[in-house]
Amino acid sequence: MASTQQTLPPDPGEKIQGEEAQFSTVPIHVVTNPSELPVEFLEPSAETQLVIGFDCEGVDLCRHGTLCIMQLAFPDAIYLVDAVQGGEAVVQACKPALESNYITKVIHDCKRDSEALYFQFGIKLHNVVDTQIAYSLINEQEGHARVPDCHISFVGLLADPRYCGVSYDEKEEVRVLLRQDPKYWTYRPLSEQMIRAAADDVRFLLHIYHKMVQKLNDKSLWNLAVRGALYCRCFCINDNHFADWPPLPPIPENIVADGCIPEEEVLSVVDVPPGKMGRVIGRRGASILSIKQSCDAEIFIGGAKGPPDKVFIIGPEKQARKAQAILMGKLLDF
């Protein structure tokens, strides 16, 4: 197995201590052959349920882009699955795990990663814990008002002392390189900087996951599972309306027993006539923002990456239907 070991050093004057230190020094393995991955990952089972950190890197990561690396963070090691040198075989070997209910994938903002996996490899990413969603749910649970379009960035999440408290200046360095050369992740052999950057995107996800789970109540944990499943499907619209995807997590019996049954959450897709998307969005997003402020629902646009001319609405059913009705009303006004 091609292998290297990297360490994420603290900023000057800052020390990584406690549990965080454990994740800052784990070995990193670059994988081009399925045999180099742990058996318990390749062969998911109820007896060996796992929680792993997960992320993807690529060129314009979406349905039309190129997935180059999948990062898998275990408690004792990080595996960088090289889709460029390993090809489709090494990615397909990961399909059972990525679709398994026995392996929890901890990821920050799963939408485009899921889209790339689905359209490029036919993989339906399932059983995710999206830390971006979890962050919002914890804020809601603590009584903070929901702010439309206020999604925590991964850099911001790492910096939050409640979850990690680690600065990530190297992320911006890689972003600059990507702007200069969008094919950055396609080059081989992987440089030390590429290995480090890929590993750093998953290095602390398990630590953050355990911190977040301790804060979430049963209802929020259910919401997290459902929203994660809907976010995975968001840009993966198909002709059968997701009939081939796993069912959404049911409401747990202990929540039903409490007598306060939460409303089911849904994903609604609105088709926008060609050429009308700009008017739907409004100047600087004003129209979409006004809908978000009126409804307790998330609204996403396919945008340049696609799918074009579609608006995706995720939220409690009544709120999602309300947002859909307002949006359709705006379309009729045109």
Coordinates of N, CA, C and O in Angstrom, one line a residue, residues 84-184:
V84 N -8.3 8.6 -9.8 CA -7.6 8.9 -11.0 C -6.7 7.7 -11.4 O -6.8 7.1 -12.4
Q85 N -5.9 7.2 -10.4 CA -5.0 6.1 -10.7 C -5.7 4.8 -10.5 O -5.4 3.8 -11.1
G86 N -6.6 4.7 -9.5 CA -7.3 3.5 -9.2 C -8.4 3.2 -10.1 O -8.9 2.1 -10.3
G87 N -8.9 4.3 -10.8 CA -10.0 4.1 -11.7 C -11.3 3.8 -11.1 O -11.5 3.8 -9.9
E88 N -12.3 3.4 -12.0 CA -13.6 3.1 -11.5 C -13.7 1.9 -10.6 O -14.5 1.8 -9.7
A89 N -12.7 1.0 -10.7 CA -12.7 -0.2 -9.9 C -12.6 0.1 -8.4 O -13.3 -0.5 -7.6
V90 N -11.7 1.0 -8.1 CA -11.5 1.3 -6.6 C -12.7 2.1 -6.1 O -13.1 1.9 -4.9
V91 N -13.4 2.9 -6.9 CA -14.5 3.6 -6.5 C -15.7 2.7 -6.3 O -16.4 2.7 -5.3
Q92 N -15.9 1.8 -7.3 CA -17.0 0.9 -7.2 C -16.9 -0.1 -6.0 O -17.9 -0.6 -5.4
A93 N -15.7 -0.4 -5.6 CA -15.4 -1.2 -4.4 C -16.0 -0.6 -3.2 O -16.3 -1.3 -2.2
C94 N -16.1 0.8 -3.2 CA -16.6 1.5 -2.0 C -18.1 1.6 -2.1 O -18.7 2.1 -1.1
K95 N -18.7 1.3 -3.2 CA -20.2 1.5 -3.3 C -21.0 0.8 -2.2 O -21.9 1.5 -1.6
P96 N -20.7 -0.5 -1.8 CA -21.5 -1.1 -0.7 C -21.5 -0.3 0.6 O -22.5 -0.1 1.3
A97 N -20.3 0.2 0.9 CA -20.1 1.0 2.1 C -20.8 2.4 2.0 O -21.4 2.8 3.0
L98 N -20.7 3.0 0.9 CA -21.3 4.4 0.8 C -22.8 4.3 0.7 O -23.5 5.3 1.1
E99 N -23.3 3.2 0.3 CA -24.8 3.0 0.3 C -25.3 2.3 1.6 O -26.5 2.2 1.7
S100 N -24.4 1.8 2.4 CA -24.8 1.0 3.6 C -25.4 1.8 4.7 O -25.0 2.9 5.1
N101 N -26.4 1.1 5.3 CA -27.0 1.7 6.6 C -26.1 1.4 7.8 O -26.3 1.9 8.9
Y102 N -25.2 0.5 7.6 CA -24.3 0.1 8.7 C -23.1 1.0 8.9 O -22.3 0.8 9.9
I103 N -22.8 1.8 7.9 CA -21.7 2.7 8.0 C -22.2 4.2 7.9 O -22.8 4.6 6.9
T104 N -22.0 4.9 8.9 CA -22.3 6.3 9.0 C -21.2 7.2 8.4 O -20.1 7.1 8.8
K105 N -21.6 8.0 7.4 CA -20.6 8.9 6.7 C -20.8 10.3 7.2 O -21.9 10.9 7.1
V106 N -19.8 10.8 7.9 CA -19.8 12.2 8.5 C -19.2 13.1 7.4 O -18.1 12.9 7.1
I107 N -20.0 14.1 7.0 CA -19.5 14.9 5.9 C -20.0 16.3 6.1 O -21.0 16.5 6.8
H108 N -19.4 17.3 5.6 CA -19.8 18.7 5.7 C -20.3 19.2 4.3 O -19.6 19.3 3.3
D109 N -21.6 19.3 4.2 CA -22.3 19.7 3.0 C -22.2 18.6 1.9 O -21.3 18.7 1.1
C110 N -23.1 17.7 1.9 CA -23.0 16.5 1.1 C -23.6 16.6 -0.3 O -23.5 15.7 -1.1
K111 N -24.3 17.7 -0.7 CA -25.1 17.8 -1.9 C -24.3 17.5 -3.1 O -24.7 16.7 -3.9
R112 N -23.2 18.3 -3.4 CA -22.5 18.1 -4.6 C -21.7 16.8 -4.6 O -21.5 16.2 -5.7
D113 N -21.2 16.4 -3.5 CA -20.5 15.1 -3.4 C -21.4 13.9 -3.8 O -21.1 13.1 -4.6
S114 N -22.6 14.0 -3.3 CA -23.6 13.0 -3.6 C -24.0 13.0 -5.1 O -24.1 11.9 -5.7
E115 N -24.1 14.2 -5.6 CA -24.4 14.3 -7.1 C -23.3 13.7 -7.9 O -23.6 13.0 -8.9
A116 N -22.1 14.0 -7.6 CA -21.0 13.4 -8.4 C -20.9 11.9 -8.3 O -20.8 11.2 -9.3
L117 N -21.1 11.4 -7.1 CA -21.1 9.9 -6.9 C -22.3 9.3 -7.7 O -22.1 8.2 -8.3
Y118 N -23.4 9.9 -7.7 CA -24.6 9.3 -8.3 C -24.5 9.3 -9.9 O -24.7 8.3 -10.5
F119 N -24.1 10.4 -10.4 CA -24.1 10.5 -11.9 C -22.9 10.0 -12.5 O -22.9 9.5 -13.7
Q120 N -21.8 10.0 -11.8 CA -20.5 9.5 -12.4 C -20.3 8.0 -12.1 O -19.7 7.3 -12.9
F121 N -20.9 7.5 -11.0 CA -20.6 6.1 -10.6 C -21.8 5.3 -10.2 O -21.7 4.2 -9.9
G122 N -23.0 5.9 -10.3 CA -24.2 5.2 -9.9 C -24.3 4.9 -8.4 O -25.0 3.9 -8.0
I123 N -23.6 5.7 -7.6 CA -23.6 5.4 -6.1 C -24.6 6.3 -5.5 O -24.6 7.6 -5.6
K124 N -25.5 5.8 -4.7 CA -26.5 6.6 -3.9 C -26.0 6.7 -2.5 O -26.2 5.8 -1.6
L125 N -25.4 7.9 -2.2 CA -24.8 8.1 -0.9 C -25.9 8.1 0.1 O -26.9 8.8 0.0
H126 N -25.7 7.3 1.2 CA -26.8 7.0 2.2 C -26.2 7.0 3.6 O -25.1 6.7 3.8
N127 N -27.1 7.3 4.5 CA -26.8 7.3 6.0 C -25.6 8.2 6.3 O -24.6 7.8 6.7
V128 N -25.9 9.5 6.0 CA -24.9 10.5 6.2 C -25.3 11.3 7.5 O -26.5 11.4 7.8
V129 N -24.3 11.9 8.1 CA -24.5 12.9 9.1 C -23.8 14.1 8.6 O -22.5 14.2 8.5
D130 N -24.6 15.1 8.2 CA -24.0 16.3 7.6 C -23.8 17.3 8.7 O -24.7 17.8 9.3
T131 N -22.5 17.7 8.9 CA -22.2 18.6 10.1 C -22.7 20.0 9.8 O -22.9 20.7 10.8
Q132 N -22.9 20.4 8.6 CA -23.5 21.7 8.3 C -25.0 21.7 8.8 O -25.4 22.7 9.4
I133 N -25.7 20.6 8.5 CA -27.1 20.5 9.0 C -27.1 20.4 10.5 O -27.9 21.1 11.2
A134 N -26.2 19.6 11.1 CA -26.2 19.4 12.6 C -25.9 20.7 13.3 O -26.5 21.0 14.3
Y135 N -25.1 21.6 12.7 CA -24.8 22.9 13.3 C -26.0 23.7 13.4 O -26.3 24.3 14.4
S136 N -26.8 23.7 12.3 CA -28.0 24.5 12.3 C -29.1 24.0 13.3 O -29.7 24.7 14.0
L137 N -29.2 22.6 13.4 CA -30.1 22.0 14.3 C -29.8 22.3 15.7 O -30.7 22.5 16.6
I138 N -28.5 22.3 16.1 CA -28.1 22.6 17.4 C -28.5 24.0 17.8 O -29.0 24.3 18.9
N139 N -28.3 24.9 16.8 CA -28.6 26.3 17.0 C -30.1 26.5 17.3 O -30.6 27.2 18.2
E140 N -30.9 25.8 16.4 CA -32.4 25.8 16.6 C -32.8 25.2 17.9 O -33.7 25.8 18.6
Q141 N -32.2 24.1 18.3 CA -32.5 23.5 19.6 C -32.2 24.4 20.8 O -32.9 24.3 21.8
E142 N -31.1 25.2 20.6 CA -30.7 26.1 21.7 C -31.5 27.4 21.7 O -31.2 28.3 22.5
G143 N -32.5 27.5 20.8 CA -33.4 28.7 20.8 C -33.0 29.8 19.9 O -33.6 30.9 19.9
H144 N -32.0 29.6 19.1 CA -31.6 30.7 18.2 C -32.5 30.7 17.0 O -32.9 29.7 16.4
A145 N -32.8 31.9 16.5 CA -33.7 32.1 15.4 C -33.0 31.6 14.1 O -31.8 31.8 13.9
R146 N -33.7 31.0 13.2 CA -33.2 30.5 12.0 C -32.9 31.7 11.1 O -33.7 32.6 10.9
V147 N -31.7 31.7 10.5 CA -31.3 32.8 9.6 C -31.1 32.3 8.2 O -30.3 31.4 8.0
P148 N -32.0 32.7 7.2 CA -31.8 32.2 5.9 C -30.4 32.4 5.3 O -29.8 33.4 5.5
D149 N -30.0 31.4 4.6 CA -28.7 31.4 3.9 C -27.5 31.5 4.9 O -26.4 31.9 4.5
C150 N -27.7 31.2 6.2 CA -26.6 31.3 7.1 C -26.1 29.9 7.4 O -26.5 29.3 8.4
H151 N -25.3 29.4 6.5 CA -24.7 28.0 6.6 C -23.3 28.1 7.1 O -22.5 28.8 6.4
I152 N -22.9 27.4 8.1 CA -21.6 27.4 8.6 C -20.6 26.8 7.5 O -20.9 25.8 7.0
S153 N -19.5 27.5 7.3 CA -18.5 26.9 6.4 C -17.7 25.9 7.1 O -17.7 25.8 8.4
F154 N -17.0 25.0 6.4 CA -16.2 24.0 7.1 C -15.1 24.7 7.9 O -14.7 24.3 9.0
V155 N -14.5 25.7 7.3 CA -13.4 26.5 8.0 C -14.0 27.1 9.3 O -13.4 27.0 10.4
G156 N -15.2 27.6 9.2 CA -15.8 28.2 10.4 C -16.2 27.2 11.4 O -16.0 27.4 12.6
L157 N -16.6 26.0 11.0 CA -16.9 24.9 11.9 C -15.6 24.4 12.7 O -15.7 24.2 13.9
L158 N -14.5 24.3 11.9 CA -13.3 23.9 12.6 C -12.8 24.9 13.6 O -12.3 24.6 14.6
A159 N -13.1 26.2 13.3 CA -12.6 27.2 14.2 C -13.4 27.4 15.5 O -13.0 27.9 16.5
D160 N -14.7 26.9 15.4 CA -15.6 27.0 16.5 C -15.0 26.2 17.7 O -14.9 25.0 17.7
P161 N -14.7 26.9 18.9 CA -14.1 26.2 20.0 C -15.0 25.1 20.6 O -14.6 24.2 21.3
R162 N -16.3 25.2 20.4 CA -17.3 24.2 20.9 C -17.1 22.8 20.3 O -17.4 21.8 20.8
Y163 N -16.5 22.8 19.0 CA -16.4 21.6 18.3 C -15.0 21.2 18.0 O -14.7 20.0 17.9
C164 N -14.1 22.2 17.8 CA -12.7 21.8 17.4 C -11.7 22.9 17.8 O -10.8 22.6 18.5
G165 N -12.0 24.1 17.4 CA -11.1 25.2 17.8 C -9.7 25.1 17.1 O -8.7 25.5 17.6
V166 N -9.7 24.7 15.8 CA -8.5 24.6 15.0 C -8.6 25.6 13.8 O -9.6 25.5 13.1
S167 N -7.6 26.4 13.6 CA -7.6 27.2 12.4 C -7.2 26.4 11.2 O -6.5 25.4 11.3
Y168 N -7.6 26.8 10.0 CA -7.4 26.1 8.8 C -7.0 27.0 7.6 O -7.7 27.1 6.6
D169 N -6.0 27.8 7.8 CA -5.5 28.7 6.8 C -5.1 28.1 5.5 O -5.2 28.7 4.4
E170 N -4.7 26.8 5.6 CA -4.2 26.1 4.4 C -5.4 25.9 3.4 O -5.1 25.8 2.2
K171 N -6.6 25.9 3.8 CA -7.8 25.7 3.0 C -7.8 26.8 1.9 O -8.1 26.6 0.7
E172 N -7.6 28.1 2.3 CA -7.6 29.2 1.4 C -6.4 29.1 0.4 O -6.6 29.5 -0.7
E173 N -5.3 28.6 0.9 CA -4.2 28.4 0.0 C -4.5 27.5 -1.2 O -4.2 27.7 -2.3
V174 N -5.2 26.4 -0.9 CA -5.6 25.4 -1.9 C -6.7 26.0 -2.8 O -6.7 25.8 -4.0
R175 N -7.6 26.8 -2.2 CA -8.6 27.5 -3.0 C -8.0 28.4 -4.1 O -8.4 28.5 -5.2
V176 N -6.9 29.1 -3.7 CA -6.2 30.0 -4.6 C -5.6 29.1 -5.7 O -5.7 29.5 -6.9
L177 N -5.0 28.0 -5.4 CA -4.4 27.1 -6.4 C -5.5 26.6 -7.3 O -5.3 26.5 -8.5
L178 N -6.7 26.3 -6.8 CA -7.7 25.8 -7.6 C -8.3 26.8 -8.6 O -8.6 26.5 -9.7
R179 N -8.3 28.1 -8.1 CA -8.7 29.1 -9.0 C -7.7 29.3 -10.2 O -8.0 29.6 -11.3
Q180 N -6.4 29.2 -9.8 CA -5.4 29.3 -10.8 C -5.3 28.1 -11.8 O -5.1 28.3 -13.0
D181 N -5.6 26.9 -11.3 CA -5.6 25.7 -12.1 C -6.7 24.8 -11.6 O -6.5 24.0 -10.7
P182 N -7.9 24.8 -12.2 CA -9.0 23.9 -11.8 C -8.7 22.4 -11.9 O -9.4 21.6 -11.3
K183 N -7.6 22.1 -12.6 CA -7.3 20.6 -12.7 C -6.3 20.2 -11.6 O -5.8 19.1 -11.7
Y184 N -6.2 21.0 -10.6 CA -5.2 20.7 -9.5 C -5.3 19.3 -9.0 O -4.3 18.6 -8.8

